[in-house]
CSV table of C-alpha atoms in Angstrom, one decimal:
chain,number,residue,atom,x,y,z
G,1,MET,CA,-82.1,87.4,128.6
G,2,LEU,CA,-79.7,88.7,126.0
G,3,SER,CA,-80.9,88.9,122.4
G,4,ARG,CA,-79.0,87.0,119.7
G,5,ARG,CA,-77.4,90.3,118.6
G,6,LEU,CA,-75.9,91.0,122.0
G,7,LEU,CA,-74.8,87.4,122.2
G,8,ARG,CA,-72.9,87.9,118.9
G,9,VAL,CA,-71.3,91.0,120.3
G,10,LYS,CA,-70.1,89.0,123.3
G,11,VAL,CA,-68.6,86.3,121.1
G,12,MET,CA,-67.0,89.0,118.9
G,13,GLN,CA,-65.3,90.7,121.9
G,14,THR,CA,-64.2,87.4,123.3
G,15,VAL,CA,-62.8,86.0,120.1
G,16,TYR,CA,-61.0,89.2,119.4
G,17,GLY,CA,-59.5,89.1,122.9
G,18,HIS,CA,-58.5,85.5,122.5
G,19,PHE,CA,-56.4,86.0,119.4
G,20,ARG,CA,-55.0,89.4,120.5
G,21,GLY,CA,-54.0,88.0,123.9
G,22,GLY,CA,-52.5,84.8,122.5
G,23,GLU,CA,-52.1,83.0,125.8
G,24,SER,CA,-55.6,81.7,126.7
G,25,THR,CA,-56.9,78.2,126.0
G,26,ILE,CA,-60.3,77.7,124.4
G,27,GLN,CA,-61.6,76.5,127.8
G,28,GLN,CA,-60.3,79.7,129.5
G,29,THR,CA,-61.8,81.9,126.7
G,30,GLU,CA,-65.1,80.1,126.9
G,31,LYS,CA,-65.1,80.7,130.7
G,32,GLU,CA,-64.5,84.4,130.0
G,33,LEU,CA,-67.4,84.5,127.5
G,34,PHE,CA,-69.9,83.1,130.0
G,35,HIS,CA,-68.6,85.4,132.8
G,36,SER,CA,-69.1,88.4,130.5
G,37,ILE,CA,-72.7,87.3,129.9
G,38,SER,CA,-73.2,86.8,133.6
G,39,LYS,CA,-72.0,90.4,134.2
G,40,SER,CA,-74.7,91.7,131.9
G,41,HIS,CA,-77.2,89.8,133.9
G,42,GLU,CA,-75.8,91.4,137.0
G,43,LEU,CA,-76.1,94.9,135.5
G,44,TYR,CA,-79.8,94.1,134.7
G,45,HIS,CA,-80.5,93.4,138.4
G,46,LEU,CA,-78.5,96.4,139.5
G,47,LEU,CA,-80.7,98.7,137.4
G,48,LEU,CA,-83.8,97.1,138.8
G,49,LEU,CA,-82.4,97.7,142.3
G,50,LEU,CA,-81.8,101.3,141.4
G,51,ILE,CA,-85.5,102.2,141.2
G,52,LEU,CA,-86.1,100.5,144.5
G,53,ASP,CA,-83.4,102.5,146.3
G,54,VAL,CA,-84.6,105.7,144.7
G,55,ARG,CA,-88.1,105.0,145.9
G,56,ASP,CA,-86.8,104.4,149.5
G,57,PHE,CA,-84.8,107.6,149.3
G,58,ALA,CA,-88.1,109.5,148.4
G,59,GLU,CA,-89.9,107.9,151.3
G,60,LYS,CA,-87.1,109.0,153.7
G,61,ARG,CA,-87.4,112.6,152.5
G,62,ILE,CA,-91.2,112.5,153.2
G,63,GLU,CA,-90.5,111.1,156.7
G,64,ASN,CA,-87.9,113.8,157.3
G,65,GLY,CA,-90.4,116.4,156.3
G,66,LEU,CA,-93.0,115.1,158.7
G,67,ASN,CA,-90.5,115.2,161.5
G,68,LYS,CA,-89.5,118.8,161.1
G,69,LYS,CA,-90.0,121.1,164.1
G,70,ARG,CA,-91.9,123.5,161.9
G,71,PRO,CA,-93.1,121.5,158.9
G,72,ALA,CA,-94.6,123.3,155.9
G,73,TYR,CA,-98.0,122.4,154.5
G,74,GLU,CA,-96.2,120.4,151.8
G,75,ASP,CA,-94.4,118.4,154.5
G,76,LEU,CA,-97.6,117.6,156.3
G,77,HIS,CA,-99.5,116.7,153.1
G,78,PRO,CA,-96.9,114.9,150.9
G,79,ASN,CA,-97.8,113.3,147.5
G,80,LYS,CA,-97.1,109.6,148.0
G,81,LYS,CA,-98.0,108.5,144.6
G,82,PHE,CA,-94.4,107.7,143.6
G,83,ILE,CA,-93.5,105.7,146.7
G,84,ASN,CA,-96.8,103.9,146.5
G,85,ASN,CA,-96.3,102.9,142.8
G,86,ARG,CA,-97.7,99.4,142.5
G,87,VAL,CA,-95.1,98.1,140.1
G,88,ILE,CA,-92.2,99.3,142.2
G,89,LEU,CA,-93.8,97.7,145.3
G,90,GLN,CA,-94.4,94.5,143.3
G,91,LEU,CA,-90.8,94.5,142.2
G,92,ARG,CA,-89.6,94.8,145.8
G,93,GLU,CA,-91.3,91.5,146.6
G,94,ASN,CA,-90.2,89.7,143.5
G,95,LYS,CA,-88.9,86.3,144.4
G,96,GLN,CA,-86.3,86.1,141.6
G,97,LEU,CA,-84.9,89.5,142.4
G,98,LEU,CA,-84.7,88.7,146.2
G,99,ASN,CA,-83.0,85.4,145.5
G,100,TYR,CA,-80.5,87.1,143.2
G,101,ILE,CA,-79.7,89.7,145.9
G,102,ASP,CA,-79.3,87.0,148.5
G,103,ALA,CA,-77.0,85.0,146.4
G,104,THR,CA,-74.8,87.9,145.2
G,105,GLY,CA,-75.0,90.6,147.8
G,106,LEU,CA,-75.7,93.1,145.0
G,107,SER,CA,-76.4,96.7,146.2
G,108,TRP,CA,-76.0,100.4,145.7
G,109,ASN,CA,-74.5,100.9,149.1
G,110,ASN,CA,-71.2,102.3,147.9
G,111,ASN,CA,-72.8,104.6,145.4
G,112,GLU,CA,-75.5,106.4,147.4
G,113,GLN,CA,-74.8,109.7,145.8
G,114,TYR,CA,-76.1,108.3,142.5
G,115,ILE,CA,-79.3,107.4,144.2
G,116,LYS,CA,-79.7,111.1,145.2
G,117,ASP,CA,-78.7,112.3,141.8
G,118,VAL,CA,-81.1,110.0,140.0
G,119,PHE,CA,-83.9,111.0,142.3
G,120,LYS,CA,-83.2,114.6,141.5
G,121,ILE,CA,-83.4,114.1,137.7
G,122,ILE,CA,-86.6,112.1,138.1
G,123,VAL,CA,-88.3,114.8,140.2
G,124,GLU,CA,-87.3,117.4,137.6
G,125,SER,CA,-88.6,115.3,134.7
G,126,GLU,CA,-91.8,116.0,132.8
G,127,GLN,CA,-92.7,112.3,133.1
G,128,TYR,CA,-92.6,112.6,136.9
G,129,LYS,CA,-94.6,115.8,137.1
G,130,GLN,CA,-97.3,114.6,134.8
G,131,TYR,CA,-97.6,111.3,136.8
G,132,MET,CA,-97.8,113.0,140.2
G,133,GLU,CA,-100.4,115.5,139.0
G,134,SER,CA,-102.5,113.0,137.2
G,135,ASP,CA,-105.9,111.8,138.6
G,136,SER,CA,-105.3,108.4,137.2
G,137,ASP,CA,-104.5,106.0,140.0
G,138,ASP,CA,-104.3,102.4,138.8
G,139,TYR,CA,-101.9,99.6,138.0
G,140,GLU,CA,-101.7,100.3,134.3
G,141,THR,CA,-100.9,104.0,134.9
G,142,ASP,CA,-98.1,103.0,137.4
G,143,ARG,CA,-96.7,100.5,134.9
G,144,LYS,CA,-96.6,102.9,132.0
G,145,PHE,CA,-95.0,105.5,134.2
G,146,ILE,CA,-92.2,103.4,135.5
G,147,SER,CA,-91.3,101.9,132.2
G,148,LYS,CA,-91.2,105.3,130.6
G,149,LEU,CA,-89.2,106.7,133.5
G,150,PHE,CA,-86.4,104.1,132.7
G,151,GLU,CA,-86.6,104.7,129.0
G,152,LYS,CA,-86.8,108.5,128.9
G,153,VAL,CA,-85.1,109.6,132.2
G,154,ILE,CA,-82.9,107.1,133.9
G,155,GLY,CA,-81.7,105.6,130.6
G,156,GLN,CA,-80.6,109.0,129.4
G,157,TYR,CA,-78.6,109.9,132.5
G,158,LEU,CA,-75.0,109.7,131.2
G,159,PRO,CA,-73.2,109.7,134.6
G,160,LEU,CA,-74.7,106.3,135.2
G,161,TYR,CA,-72.9,104.9,132.1
G,162,SER,CA,-69.6,106.4,133.3
G,163,LEU,CA,-70.1,104.7,136.7
G,164,PHE,CA,-70.8,101.3,135.0
G,165,GLU,CA,-67.7,101.6,132.8
G,166,GLU,CA,-65.6,102.3,135.9
G,167,GLN,CA,-67.0,99.4,137.8
G,168,SER,CA,-66.6,96.7,135.2
G,169,ILE,CA,-64.9,96.3,131.8
G,170,PHE,CA,-67.7,94.0,130.9
G,171,TRP,CA,-70.2,96.8,131.1
G,172,ASN,CA,-68.6,99.0,128.4
G,173,ASP,CA,-70.8,99.6,125.4
G,174,GLU,CA,-73.8,97.6,126.7
G,175,ALA,CA,-75.4,99.5,129.5
G,176,GLU,CA,-77.8,101.2,127.1
G,177,PHE,CA,-78.9,97.9,125.8
G,178,VAL,CA,-79.4,96.4,129.3
G,179,VAL,CA,-81.6,99.5,130.1
G,180,SER,CA,-83.8,98.5,127.1
G,181,ILE,CA,-84.2,95.0,128.6
G,182,VAL,CA,-85.2,96.5,131.9
G,183,VAL,CA,-87.8,98.6,130.1
G,184,LYS,CA,-89.1,95.5,128.3
G,185,THR,CA,-89.3,93.7,131.6
G,186,LEU,CA,-91.4,96.4,133.3
G,187,LYS,CA,-93.7,96.6,130.3
G,188,GLU,CA,-94.5,92.9,130.8
G,189,PHE,CA,-95.4,93.2,134.5
G,190,GLU,CA,-98.9,91.9,135.4
G,191,GLU,CA,-100.6,92.7,138.7
G,192,GLU,CA,-102.0,89.2,139.2
G,193,LYS,CA,-98.6,87.6,139.0
G,194,GLY,CA,-97.5,89.4,142.2
G,195,ASP,CA,-94.1,88.3,143.5
G,196,ASN,CA,-93.9,85.5,140.9
G,197,GLN,CA,-93.6,88.0,138.0
G,198,PRO,CA,-90.9,86.5,135.8
G,199,LEU,CA,-87.7,88.4,135.3
G,200,GLN,CA,-85.2,87.9,132.5
G,201,ARG,CA,-82.7,85.0,132.9
G,202,GLU,CA,-79.2,84.8,131.7
G,203,PHE,CA,-80.2,82.8,128.6
G,204,LYS,CA,-83.7,82.6,127.1
G,205,ASP,CA,-83.2,78.8,126.8
G,206,ASP,CA,-80.6,76.1,126.4
G,207,GLU,CA,-80.6,76.8,122.6
G,208,ASP,CA,-79.2,80.2,123.2
G,209,ARG,CA,-76.5,78.9,125.5
G,210,ALA,CA,-75.5,76.3,123.0
G,211,PHE,CA,-75.5,79.0,120.3
G,212,VAL,CA,-72.8,81.1,121.9
G,213,LYS,CA,-70.7,78.2,123.0
G,214,THR,CA,-70.7,76.6,119.5
G,215,LEU,CA,-70.1,80.0,117.8
G,216,LEU,CA,-67.2,80.8,120.0
G,217,ARG,CA,-65.5,77.4,119.7
G,218,LYS,CA,-66.0,77.0,115.9
G,219,ALA,CA,-64.7,80.6,115.2
G,220,ILE,CA,-61.5,79.7,117.2
G,221,VAL,CA,-60.9,76.1,116.2
G,222,ASN,CA,-61.4,76.8,112.5
G,223,ASN,CA,-59.5,80.0,112.5
G,224,VAL,CA,-56.9,78.9,109.9
G,225,ASP,CA,-59.5,77.5,107.5
G,226,TYR,CA,-61.8,80.6,107.8
G,227,GLN,CA,-58.9,83.0,107.3
G,228,ALA,CA,-57.9,81.0,104.2
G,229,LEU,CA,-61.4,81.5,102.8
G,230,ILE,CA,-61.3,85.2,103.6
G,231,LYS,CA,-57.9,85.6,102.0
G,232,LYS,CA,-59.0,83.7,98.9
G,233,PHE,CA,-61.9,86.1,98.3
G,234,SER,CA,-60.0,89.3,99.3
G,235,ARG,CA,-57.5,89.2,96.5
G,236,ASN,CA,-57.6,93.0,96.1
G,237,TRP,CA,-56.8,93.4,99.7
G,238,GLU,CA,-53.8,92.6,101.9
G,239,LEU,CA,-55.2,91.0,105.1
G,240,ASP,CA,-52.6,92.8,107.2
G,241,ARG,CA,-54.1,96.1,106.0
G,242,VAL,CA,-57.7,95.0,106.8
G,243,ALA,CA,-59.1,96.0,110.3
G,244,TYR,CA,-58.5,93.0,112.4
G,245,LEU,CA,-62.0,93.3,113.9
G,246,ASP,CA,-63.4,92.9,110.4
G,247,ILE,CA,-61.5,89.6,110.0
G,248,VAL,CA,-62.9,88.4,113.4
G,249,LEU,CA,-66.4,89.4,112.4
G,250,MET,CA,-66.1,87.5,109.1
G,251,GLN,CA,-64.7,84.4,110.9
G,252,ILE,CA,-67.7,84.3,113.3
G,253,ALA,CA,-70.1,84.9,110.5
G,254,ILE,CA,-68.7,82.0,108.5
G,255,ALA,CA,-68.9,79.8,111.7
G,256,GLU,CA,-72.6,80.8,112.0
G,257,VAL,CA,-73.4,80.1,108.4
G,258,MET,CA,-71.7,76.7,108.5
G,259,GLU,CA,-72.9,75.5,112.0
G,260,PHE,CA,-76.5,76.7,112.2
G,261,PRO,CA,-78.6,75.5,109.2
G,262,GLU,CA,-81.8,76.9,110.9
G,263,ILE,CA,-80.6,80.5,110.7
G,264,PRO,CA,-81.1,82.0,107.2
G,265,VAL,CA,-78.0,83.3,105.5
G,266,LYS,CA,-79.7,86.7,105.1
G,267,VAL,CA,-80.1,87.0,108.9
G,268,THR,CA,-76.5,86.2,109.5
G,269,LEU,CA,-75.2,88.6,106.9
G,270,ASN,CA,-77.4,91.5,108.2
G,271,GLU,CA,-76.3,90.9,111.7
G,272,TYR,CA,-72.6,91.0,111.1
G,273,ILE,CA,-72.8,93.9,108.7
G,274,GLU,CA,-74.6,95.9,111.4
G,275,LEU,CA,-72.0,94.9,114.0
G,276,ALA,CA,-69.2,96.0,111.6
G,277,LYS,CA,-70.9,99.4,111.1
G,278,HIS,CA,-71.2,99.9,114.8
G,279,TYR,CA,-67.9,98.5,116.1
G,280,SER,CA,-65.4,98.8,113.2
G,281,THR,CA,-64.7,101.4,110.5
G,282,PRO,CA,-67.2,103.3,108.4
G,283,LYS,CA,-66.4,101.2,105.3
G,284,SER,CA,-66.4,97.9,107.1
G,285,GLY,CA,-70.0,97.1,106.5
G,286,ASN,CA,-69.7,97.2,102.7
G,287,PHE,CA,-66.4,95.4,102.8
G,288,ILE,CA,-67.6,92.5,104.9
G,289,ASN,CA,-70.8,92.3,102.9
G,290,GLY,CA,-68.9,91.9,99.6
G,291,ILE,CA,-66.4,89.3,101.0
G,292,LEU,CA,-69.0,87.2,102.8
G,293,ASP,CA,-71.3,87.2,99.8
G,294,LYS,CA,-68.5,85.7,97.7
G,295,ILE,CA,-67.6,83.1,100.4
G,296,ILE,CA,-71.3,82.0,100.7
G,297,THR,CA,-71.6,81.7,96.9
G,298,HIS,CA,-68.5,79.5,96.9
G,299,LEU,CA,-69.7,77.3,99.8
G,300,ARG,CA,-73.0,76.7,98.0
G,301,SER,CA,-71.2,75.8,94.8
G,302,GLU,CA,-69.1,73.3,96.7
G,303,GLU,CA,-72.3,72.0,98.4
G,304,ASN,CA,-70.8,72.7,101.7
G,305,LEU,CA,-73.7,74.8,102.8
G,306,ILE,CA,-77.2,73.7,103.5
G,307,LYS,CA,-79.6,76.2,105.0
G,308,LEU,CA,-83.0,75.2,106.3
G,309,GLY,CA,-84.0,78.9,106.4
G,310,ASP,CA,-83.0,80.0,102.9
G,311,ASN,CA,-86.5,79.8,101.6
G,312,GLY,CA,-87.8,81.9,104.5
G,313,SER,CA,-89.5,78.9,106.1
G,314,LYS,CA,-87.9,79.5,109.4
G,315,THR,CA,-86.4,82.6,111.0
G,316,GLU,CA,-84.1,82.9,113.9
G,317,GLU,CA,-85.7,85.2,116.3
């Protein structure tokens, strides 16, 4: 489910916590890493459930209008295009989603006000108005609408992010990314697949699971050796004055360079430079780039580094 970039973020956060906490074993830290990834998968399902509950809320409003003692014309002739959206109804019957709900008991029952609030912003959005007024009435129209609704409306509703941060420390800084995975999922829906439409799993494959496990363990076990390398090529810097997160990022980058010959060095460097820019200081990207470049040159000169992807023959993702 998670891209390699987000998996690297998870490893970064977990390694940082491991050394800052100072009391966890590698086994405990590894367990925390996989729990964190599992929580991202939970958030993914929670967002899928959101649109189902919003749809049900819309249906109840229509029923209440029809049951009024003196219903208006709009009450008697409601536009049911939204509640009849084919993709939403297909999602409701999805076997993977139903199995996940049965196994976890996941729901929005304790946050019903958010259902009402999200419905309100949906109804007020241009995407909703255009969809409801459109003469197009087919599966493709429904799919495009629901994916755009998540991307442009639900995904931009900031109170949701505050709610997620309150509910789980594992949902900090990643809800926006999980929304993008939901959008990707909905864009891939196919009518003929019915309730067997595949949803995203925790890991794309066993290779991704092995990737995070190895990356975490090597970054921790080889901590002393990797820091010695960093110190050797940071002669103009005192390590105790370098942002600790930068050191963690460089340790993980070295682990990736050393342990995964199929991943080109350029890919690894670019990934950790971007993470440094986003999560550390404004100058961290350039600093990390310079140090890692020296370390990689050194490893190659010592013939300690063999990369299958250096010639561009194989890429990671």
